[in-house]
mmCIF file of N, CA and C in Angstrom:
data_model
loop_
_atom_site.group_PDB
_atom_site.id
_atom_site.type_symbol
_atom_site.label_atom_id
_atom_site.label_comp_id
_atom_site.label_asym_id
_atom_site.label_seq_id
_atom_site.Cartn_x
_atom_site.Cartn_y
_atom_site.Cartn_z
ATOM 1 N N MET A 9 -17.339 -45.636 119.345
ATOM 2 C CA MET A 9 -17.502 -47.025 118.967
ATOM 3 C C MET A 9 -16.131 -47.694 118.905
ATOM 4 N N ARG A 10 -16.042 -48.852 119.484
ATOM 5 C CA ARG A 10 -14.760 -49.545 119.517
ATOM 6 C C ARG A 10 -14.448 -50.174 118.167
ATOM 7 N N LYS A 11 -13.163 -50.379 117.944
ATOM 8 C CA LYS A 11 -12.702 -50.994 116.711
ATOM 9 C C LYS A 11 -12.923 -52.506 116.793
ATOM 10 N N LEU A 12 -13.440 -53.103 115.710
ATOM 11 C CA LEU A 12 -13.685 -54.545 115.687
ATOM 12 C C LEU A 12 -12.365 -55.312 115.639
ATOM 13 N N THR A 13 -12.349 -56.451 116.309
ATOM 14 C CA THR A 13 -11.170 -57.314 116.247
ATOM 15 C C THR A 13 -11.131 -58.008 114.884
ATOM 16 N N ILE A 14 -10.006 -58.602 114.562
ATOM 17 C CA ILE A 14 -9.875 -59.348 113.311
ATOM 18 C C ILE A 14 -10.933 -60.455 113.255
ATOM 19 N N ALA A 15 -11.112 -61.172 114.340
ATOM 20 C CA ALA A 15 -12.097 -62.262 114.377
ATOM 21 C C ALA A 15 -13.508 -61.726 114.131
ATOM 22 N N GLU A 16 -13.838 -60.587 114.716
ATOM 23 C CA GLU A 16 -15.158 -59.987 114.514
ATOM 24 C C GLU A 16 -15.337 -59.502 113.076
ATOM 25 N N GLN A 17 -14.284 -58.938 112.496
ATOM 26 C CA GLN A 17 -14.347 -58.507 111.097
ATOM 27 C C GLN A 17 -14.554 -59.714 110.185
ATOM 28 N N ARG A 18 -13.845 -60.784 110.473
ATOM 29 C CA ARG A 18 -13.999 -62.003 109.668
ATOM 30 C C ARG A 18 -15.417 -62.550 109.778
ATOM 31 N N GLU A 19 -15.947 -62.583 110.976
ATOM 32 C CA GLU A 19 -17.304 -63.111 111.188
ATOM 33 C C GLU A 19 -18.343 -62.241 110.493
ATOM 34 N N ARG A 20 -18.197 -60.930 110.582
ATOM 35 C CA ARG A 20 -19.133 -60.024 109.908
ATOM 36 C C ARG A 20 -19.084 -60.234 108.393
ATOM 37 N N GLU A 21 -17.894 -60.350 107.849
ATOM 38 C CA GLU A 21 -17.737 -60.572 106.405
ATOM 39 C C GLU A 21 -18.321 -61.923 106.002
ATOM 40 N N LEU A 22 -18.146 -62.920 106.837
ATOM 41 C CA LEU A 22 -18.690 -64.250 106.587
ATOM 42 C C LEU A 22 -20.215 -64.209 106.503
ATOM 43 N N ARG A 23 -20.832 -63.542 107.452
ATOM 44 C CA ARG A 23 -22.304 -63.450 107.464
ATOM 45 C C ARG A 23 -22.825 -62.668 106.253
ATOM 46 N N ASN A 24 -22.158 -61.570 105.923
ATOM 47 C CA ASN A 24 -22.568 -60.789 104.759
ATOM 48 C C ASN A 24 -22.442 -61.598 103.472
ATOM 49 N N ALA A 25 -21.337 -62.303 103.313
ATOM 50 C CA ALA A 25 -21.119 -63.105 102.111
ATOM 51 C C ALA A 25 -22.126 -64.246 102.032
ATOM 52 N N SER A 26 -22.479 -64.824 103.161
ATOM 53 C CA SER A 26 -23.454 -65.905 103.180
ATOM 54 C C SER A 26 -24.794 -65.432 102.623
ATOM 55 N N VAL A 27 -25.188 -64.232 103.006
ATOM 56 C CA VAL A 27 -26.449 -63.662 102.521
ATOM 57 C C VAL A 27 -26.318 -63.220 101.059
ATOM 58 N N ASN A 28 -25.247 -62.501 100.732
ATOM 59 C CA ASN A 28 -25.073 -61.949 99.386
ATOM 60 C C ASN A 28 -24.932 -63.009 98.308
ATOM 61 N N TYR A 29 -24.278 -64.131 98.629
ATOM 62 C CA TYR A 29 -24.007 -65.156 97.628
ATOM 63 C C TYR A 29 -24.797 -66.440 97.858
ATOM 64 N N ASN A 30 -25.741 -66.375 98.789
ATOM 65 C CA ASN A 30 -26.657 -67.482 99.055
ATOM 66 C C ASN A 30 -25.906 -68.794 99.301
ATOM 67 N N ILE A 31 -24.985 -68.733 100.261
ATOM 68 C CA ILE A 31 -24.178 -69.901 100.631
ATOM 69 C C ILE A 31 -24.487 -70.245 102.080
ATOM 70 N N ASN A 32 -24.687 -71.514 102.339
ATOM 71 C CA ASN A 32 -24.908 -71.975 103.704
ATOM 72 C C ASN A 32 -23.739 -71.512 104.575
ATOM 73 N N ILE A 33 -24.044 -70.935 105.720
ATOM 74 C CA ILE A 33 -23.016 -70.339 106.592
ATOM 75 C C ILE A 33 -21.969 -71.370 107.021
ATOM 76 N N ASP A 34 -22.378 -72.612 107.287
ATOM 77 C CA ASP A 34 -21.423 -73.638 107.706
ATOM 78 C C ASP A 34 -20.495 -74.042 106.557
ATOM 79 N N ASP A 35 -21.049 -74.158 105.352
ATOM 80 C CA ASP A 35 -20.221 -74.468 104.183
ATOM 81 C C ASP A 35 -19.246 -73.341 103.902
ATOM 82 N N LEU A 36 -19.728 -72.114 104.011
ATOM 83 C CA LEU A 36 -18.863 -70.961 103.767
ATOM 84 C C LEU A 36 -17.777 -70.852 104.833
ATOM 85 N N ARG A 37 -18.112 -71.119 106.078
ATOM 86 C CA ARG A 37 -17.123 -71.071 107.157
ATOM 87 C C ARG A 37 -16.006 -72.095 106.883
ATOM 88 N N ARG A 38 -16.381 -73.294 106.435
ATOM 89 C CA ARG A 38 -15.404 -74.330 106.104
ATOM 90 C C ARG A 38 -14.519 -73.876 104.945
ATOM 91 N N LEU A 39 -15.125 -73.296 103.913
ATOM 92 C CA LEU A 39 -14.364 -72.804 102.763
ATOM 93 C C LEU A 39 -13.411 -71.684 103.155
ATOM 94 N N ILE A 40 -13.890 -70.752 103.938
ATOM 95 C CA ILE A 40 -13.063 -69.612 104.337
ATOM 96 C C ILE A 40 -11.925 -70.064 105.245
ATOM 97 N N ASN A 41 -12.185 -71.006 106.135
ATOM 98 C CA ASN A 41 -11.105 -71.531 106.983
ATOM 99 C C ASN A 41 -10.032 -72.196 106.127
ATOM 100 N N SER A 42 -10.454 -72.952 105.116
ATOM 101 C CA SER A 42 -9.498 -73.565 104.197
ATOM 102 C C SER A 42 -8.738 -72.484 103.437
ATOM 103 N N TYR A 43 -9.443 -71.439 103.033
ATOM 104 C CA TYR A 43 -8.809 -70.311 102.331
ATOM 105 C C TYR A 43 -7.723 -69.663 103.196
ATOM 106 N N TYR A 44 -8.016 -69.409 104.461
ATOM 107 C CA TYR A 44 -7.016 -68.788 105.341
ATOM 108 C C TYR A 44 -5.817 -69.712 105.572
ATOM 109 N N ARG A 45 -6.055 -71.010 105.691
ATOM 110 C CA ARG A 45 -4.934 -71.943 105.839
ATOM 111 C C ARG A 45 -4.092 -71.967 104.567
ATOM 112 N N TYR A 46 -4.754 -71.922 103.407
ATOM 113 C CA TYR A 46 -4.032 -71.876 102.137
ATOM 114 C C TYR A 46 -3.186 -70.608 102.056
ATOM 115 N N CYS A 47 -3.748 -69.473 102.437
ATOM 116 C CA CYS A 47 -2.991 -68.216 102.418
ATOM 117 C C CYS A 47 -1.776 -68.300 103.340
ATOM 118 N N GLY A 48 -1.921 -68.953 104.493
ATOM 119 C CA GLY A 48 -0.785 -69.145 105.396
ATOM 120 C C GLY A 48 0.324 -69.945 104.736
ATOM 121 N N LEU A 49 -0.056 -70.991 103.993
ATOM 122 C CA LEU A 49 0.918 -71.791 103.269
ATOM 123 C C LEU A 49 1.626 -70.955 102.207
ATOM 124 N N VAL A 50 0.875 -70.159 101.471
ATOM 125 C CA VAL A 50 1.450 -69.322 100.415
ATOM 126 C C VAL A 50 2.431 -68.307 101.002
ATOM 127 N N ILE A 51 2.079 -67.701 102.110
ATOM 128 C CA ILE A 51 2.963 -66.724 102.746
ATOM 129 C C ILE A 51 4.232 -67.404 103.253
ATOM 130 N N ARG A 52 4.089 -68.602 103.831
ATOM 131 C CA ARG A 52 5.249 -69.362 104.302
ATOM 132 C C ARG A 52 6.176 -69.697 103.128
ATOM 133 N N LEU A 53 5.597 -70.121 101.999
ATOM 134 C CA LEU A 53 6.391 -70.420 100.808
ATOM 135 C C LEU A 53 7.108 -69.174 100.294
ATOM 136 N N PHE A 54 6.419 -68.056 100.296
ATOM 137 C CA PHE A 54 7.022 -66.799 99.863
ATOM 138 C C PHE A 54 8.238 -66.472 100.728
ATOM 139 N N ASN A 55 8.076 -66.606 102.035
ATOM 140 C CA ASN A 55 9.189 -66.313 102.945
ATOM 141 C C ASN A 55 10.328 -67.310 102.772
ATOM 142 N N ASP A 56 10.003 -68.596 102.591
ATOM 143 C CA ASP A 56 11.045 -69.610 102.394
ATOM 144 C C ASP A 56 11.807 -69.374 101.096
ATOM 145 N N ASN A 57 11.092 -69.004 100.041
ATOM 146 C CA ASN A 57 11.748 -68.752 98.755
ATOM 147 C C ASN A 57 12.650 -67.528 98.800
ATOM 148 N N ASN A 58 12.393 -66.635 99.720
ATOM 149 C CA ASN A 58 13.201 -65.429 99.850
ATOM 150 C C ASN A 58 14.225 -65.515 100.978
ATOM 151 N N ALA A 59 14.394 -66.718 101.497
ATOM 152 C CA ALA A 59 15.379 -66.918 102.568
ATOM 153 C C ALA A 59 16.785 -66.718 102.012
ATOM 154 N N ARG A 60 17.690 -66.419 102.893
ATOM 155 C CA ARG A 60 19.085 -66.263 102.460
ATOM 156 C C ARG A 60 19.603 -67.573 101.890
ATOM 157 N N GLU A 61 20.625 -67.487 101.052
ATOM 158 C CA GLU A 61 21.135 -68.632 100.294
ATOM 159 C C GLU A 61 21.486 -69.828 101.177
ATOM 160 N N GLU A 62 22.133 -69.610 102.316
ATOM 161 C CA GLU A 62 22.544 -70.745 103.144
ATOM 162 C C GLU A 62 21.345 -71.505 103.710
ATOM 163 N N HIS A 63 20.253 -70.798 103.968
ATOM 164 C CA HIS A 63 19.049 -71.455 104.464
ATOM 165 C C HIS A 63 18.249 -72.060 103.319
ATOM 166 N N TYR A 64 18.338 -71.442 102.147
ATOM 167 C CA TYR A 64 17.546 -71.911 101.005
ATOM 168 C C TYR A 64 17.899 -73.342 100.626
ATOM 169 N N ASN A 65 19.183 -73.700 100.610
ATOM 170 C CA ASN A 65 19.572 -75.058 100.258
ATOM 171 C C ASN A 65 18.981 -76.085 101.214
ATOM 172 N N PHE A 66 18.915 -75.730 102.467
ATOM 173 C CA PHE A 66 18.311 -76.601 103.476
ATOM 174 C C PHE A 66 16.810 -76.752 103.229
ATOM 175 N N LEU A 67 16.168 -75.661 102.807
ATOM 176 C CA LEU A 67 14.719 -75.646 102.629
ATOM 177 C C LEU A 67 14.264 -76.134 101.257
ATOM 178 N N LYS A 68 15.168 -76.283 100.321
ATOM 179 C CA LYS A 68 14.820 -76.535 98.929
ATOM 180 C C LYS A 68 13.862 -77.720 98.749
ATOM 181 N N LYS A 69 14.154 -78.846 99.369
ATOM 182 C CA LYS A 69 13.314 -80.037 99.225
ATOM 183 C C LYS A 69 11.921 -79.792 99.802
ATOM 184 N N ARG A 70 11.881 -79.167 100.975
ATOM 185 C CA ARG A 70 10.590 -78.871 101.597
ATOM 186 C C ARG A 70 9.786 -77.902 100.746
ATOM 187 N N ILE A 71 10.467 -76.915 100.180
ATOM 188 C CA ILE A 71 9.785 -75.931 99.345
ATOM 189 C C ILE A 71 9.140 -76.608 98.145
ATOM 190 N N GLU A 72 9.843 -77.540 97.524
ATOM 191 C CA GLU A 72 9.290 -78.256 96.363
ATOM 192 C C GLU A 72 8.028 -79.018 96.738
ATOM 193 N N ARG A 73 8.042 -79.710 97.868
ATOM 194 C CA ARG A 73 6.856 -80.453 98.322
ATOM 195 C C ARG A 73 5.712 -79.505 98.632
ATOM 196 N N GLU A 74 6.031 -78.404 99.322
ATOM 197 C CA GLU A 74 4.996 -77.441 99.704
ATOM 198 C C GLU A 74 4.399 -76.734 98.487
ATOM 199 N N GLU A 75 5.215 -76.447 97.474
ATOM 200 C CA GLU A 75 4.698 -75.812 96.262
ATOM 201 C C GLU A 75 3.730 -76.737 95.535
ATOM 202 N N GLU A 76 4.056 -78.020 95.491
ATOM 203 C CA GLU A 76 3.163 -78.992 94.876
ATOM 204 C C GLU A 76 1.859 -79.083 95.664
ATOM 205 N N ARG A 77 1.975 -79.098 96.966
ATOM 206 C CA ARG A 77 0.801 -79.143 97.839
ATOM 207 C C ARG A 77 -0.059 -77.894 97.638
ATOM 208 N N ALA A 78 0.579 -76.735 97.559
ATOM 209 C CA ALA A 78 -0.149 -75.476 97.378
ATOM 210 C C ALA A 78 -0.890 -75.452 96.045
ATOM 211 N N GLU A 79 -0.260 -75.967 95.012
ATOM 212 C CA GLU A 79 -0.898 -75.976 93.685
ATOM 213 C C GLU A 79 -2.167 -76.837 93.703
ATOM 214 N N LYS A 80 -2.079 -78.020 94.295
ATOM 215 C CA LYS A 80 -3.251 -78.895 94.383
ATOM 216 C C LYS A 80 -4.341 -78.264 95.247
ATOM 217 N N TRP A 81 -3.938 -77.654 96.350
ATOM 218 C CA TRP A 81 -4.884 -77.027 97.262
ATOM 219 C C TRP A 81 -5.608 -75.882 96.558
ATOM 220 N N PHE A 82 -4.853 -75.052 95.813
ATOM 221 C CA PHE A 82 -5.455 -73.942 95.087
ATOM 222 C C PHE A 82 -6.510 -74.453 94.107
ATOM 223 N N ASP A 83 -6.166 -75.471 93.329
ATOM 224 C CA ASP A 83 -7.112 -76.017 92.349
ATOM 225 C C ASP A 83 -8.377 -76.524 93.029
ATOM 226 N N ARG A 84 -8.216 -77.266 94.117
ATOM 227 C CA ARG A 84 -9.358 -77.823 94.848
ATOM 228 C C ARG A 84 -10.219 -76.711 95.459
ATOM 229 N N LEU A 85 -9.584 -75.731 96.078
ATOM 230 C CA LEU A 85 -10.302 -74.638 96.719
ATOM 231 C C LEU A 85 -11.014 -73.770 95.690
ATOM 232 N N ASN A 86 -10.348 -73.477 94.595
ATOM 233 C CA ASN A 86 -10.957 -72.662 93.542
ATOM 234 C C ASN A 86 -12.166 -73.378 92.940
ATOM 235 N N GLU A 87 -12.068 -74.695 92.787
ATOM 236 C CA GLU A 87 -13.192 -75.480 92.280
ATOM 237 C C GLU A 87 -14.395 -75.382 93.219
ATOM 238 N N GLN A 88 -14.135 -75.410 94.527
ATOM 239 C CA GLN A 88 -15.233 -75.284 95.493
ATOM 240 C C GLN A 88 -15.863 -73.893 95.442
ATOM 241 N N PHE A 89 -15.046 -72.852 95.298
ATOM 242 C CA PHE A 89 -15.589 -71.499 95.188
ATOM 243 C C PHE A 89 -16.373 -71.328 93.886
ATOM 244 N N ASN A 90 -15.937 -71.995 92.817
ATOM 245 C CA ASN A 90 -16.628 -71.886 91.530
ATOM 246 C C ASN A 90 -18.081 -72.343 91.614
ATOM 247 N N LYS A 91 -18.387 -73.264 92.516
ATOM 248 C CA LYS A 91 -19.769 -73.729 92.700
ATOM 249 C C LYS A 91 -20.696 -72.581 93.090
ATOM 250 N N TYR A 92 -20.143 -71.532 93.696
ATOM 251 C CA TYR A 92 -20.924 -70.397 94.168
ATOM 252 C C TYR A 92 -20.674 -69.148 93.324
ATOM 253 N N SER A 93 -20.187 -69.339 92.108
ATOM 254 C CA SER A 93 -19.869 -68.238 91.182
ATOM 255 C C SER A 93 -18.820 -67.293 91.753
ATOM 256 N N LEU A 94 -17.884 -67.848 92.492
ATOM 257 C CA LEU A 94 -16.759 -67.100 93.034
ATOM 258 C C LEU A 94 -15.478 -67.759 92.537
ATOM 259 N N SER A 95 -14.383 -67.022 92.556
ATOM 260 C CA SER A 95 -13.106 -67.609 92.153
ATOM 261 C C SER A 95 -11.965 -66.925 92.884
ATOM 262 N N LEU A 96 -10.825 -67.587 92.905
ATOM 263 C CA LEU A 96 -9.622 -67.037 93.515
ATOM 264 C C LEU A 96 -8.790 -66.377 92.426
ATOM 265 N N VAL A 97 -8.409 -65.125 92.661
ATOM 266 C CA VAL A 97 -7.633 -64.360 91.685
ATOM 267 C C VAL A 97 -6.414 -63.794 92.400
ATOM 268 N N TYR A 98 -5.250 -63.951 91.769
ATOM 269 C CA TYR A 98 -4.022 -63.419 92.348
ATOM 270 C C TYR A 98 -3.772 -61.989 91.885
ATOM 271 N N PHE A 99 -3.597 -61.088 92.847
ATOM 272 C CA PHE A 99 -3.151 -59.725 92.591
ATOM 273 C C PHE A 99 -1.831 -59.469 93.294
ATOM 274 N N GLY A 100 -1.469 -60.340 94.225
ATOM 275 C CA GLY A 100 -0.247 -60.194 95.019
ATOM 276 C C GLY A 100 0.201 -61.552 95.502
ATOM 277 N N ILE A 101 0.673 -61.598 96.737
ATOM 278 C CA ILE A 101 1.186 -62.847 97.294
ATOM 279 C C ILE A 101 0.069 -63.859 97.525
ATOM 280 N N THR A 102 -1.041 -63.417 98.080
ATOM 281 C CA THR A 102 -2.158 -64.317 98.348
ATOM 282 C C THR A 102 -3.322 -64.012 97.411
ATOM 283 N N PRO A 103 -4.171 -65.010 97.138
ATOM 284 C CA PRO A 103 -5.286 -64.777 96.241
ATOM 285 C C PRO A 103 -6.405 -63.987 96.910
ATOM 286 N N THR A 104 -7.221 -63.367 96.087
ATOM 287 C CA THR A 104 -8.394 -62.627 96.530
ATOM 288 C C THR A 104 -9.620 -63.393 96.060
ATOM 289 N N ILE A 105 -10.663 -63.423 96.881
ATOM 290 C CA ILE A 105 -11.899 -64.083 96.495
ATOM 291 C C ILE A 105 -12.723 -63.062 95.716
ATOM 292 N N CYS A 106 -12.949 -63.351 94.442
ATOM 293 C CA CYS A 106 -13.661 -62.428 93.551
ATOM 294 C C CYS A 106 -14.897 -63.099 92.977
ATOM 295 N N GLU A 107 -15.794 -62.266 92.444
ATOM 296 C CA GLU A 107 -16.915 -62.803 91.701
ATOM 297 C C GLU A 107 -16.349 -63.401 90.424
ATOM 298 N N LYS A 108 -16.853 -64.565 90.048
ATOM 299 C CA LYS A 108 -16.304 -65.304 88.912
ATOM 300 C C LYS A 108 -16.364 -64.456 87.632
ATOM 301 N N GLY A 109 -15.252 -64.429 86.918
ATOM 302 C CA GLY A 109 -15.181 -63.709 85.664
ATOM 303 C C GLY A 109 -14.918 -62.220 85.802
ATOM 304 N N THR A 110 -14.742 -61.746 87.043
ATOM 305 C CA THR A 110 -14.463 -60.329 87.278
ATOM 306 C C THR A 110 -13.269 -60.199 88.219
ATOM 307 N N THR A 111 -12.878 -58.974 88.460
ATOM 308 C CA THR A 111 -11.846 -58.709 89.464
ATOM 309 C C THR A 111 -12.449 -57.972 90.654
ATOM 310 N N ARG A 112 -13.760 -58.029 90.787
ATOM 311 C CA ARG A 112 -14.451 -57.385 91.907
ATOM 312 C C ARG A 112 -14.399 -58.281 93.138
ATOM 313 N N THR A 113 -13.841 -57.767 94.207
ATOM 314 C CA THR A 113 -13.694 -58.532 95.447
ATOM 315 C C THR A 113 -15.063 -58.912 95.996
ATOM 316 N N ALA A 114 -15.243 -60.197 96.267
ATOM 317 C CA ALA A 114 -16.509 -60.694 96.794
ATOM 318 C C ALA A 114 -16.464 -60.809 98.313
ATOM 319 N N ILE A 115 -15.378 -61.321 98.826
ATOM 320 C CA ILE A 115 -15.236 -61.516 100.268
ATOM 321 C C ILE A 115 -13.905 -60.911 100.686
ATOM 322 N N GLU A 116 -13.952 -59.956 101.590
ATOM 323 C CA GLU A 116 -12.730 -59.312 102.068
ATOM 324 C C GLU A 116 -11.954 -60.269 102.950
ATOM 325 N N LYS A 117 -10.637 -60.176 102.876
ATOM 326 C CA LYS A 117 -9.796 -61.010 103.735
ATOM 327 C C LYS A 117 -9.212 -60.136 104.837
ATOM 328 N N TYR A 118 -9.108 -60.696 106.008
ATOM 329 C CA TYR A 118 -8.552 -60.003 107.160
ATOM 330 C C TYR A 118 -7.444 -60.856 107.742
ATOM 331 N N PHE A 119 -6.256 -60.326 107.794
ATOM 332 C CA PHE A 119 -5.109 -61.060 108.332
ATOM 333 C C PHE A 119 -4.634 -60.406 109.617
ATOM 334 N N TYR A 120 -4.030 -61.216 110.474
ATOM 335 C CA TYR A 120 -3.425 -60.699 111.696
ATOM 336 C C TYR A 120 -2.172 -59.921 111.311
ATOM 337 N N GLU A 121 -2.003 -58.758 111.881
ATOM 338 C CA GLU A 121 -0.866 -57.918 111.523
ATOM 339 C C GLU A 121 0.252 -58.023 112.501
#
């Protein structure tokens, strides 16, 4: 059996979550796409914050704007997940989608390596 691609793994997880949490597949696809874009922003901020000193001064203003944007995005996205008894929980650099009030992963995330 061949190994599933990242896109196929994401689609399989999307369909399973849609059934398990009784979420319309189109609404969930929109939420998950927003989640992946948010994770991309968080990873970019992490890398910018860890840039060498000479680059950091150049990036400082952009980092401040992006951090503010990320904070608002997180609040908005988490509020949307809360409608389905899910929430975003940080265990590392990017948040994990968990069942609300627990640390049990609800939807697995798949990133390009």
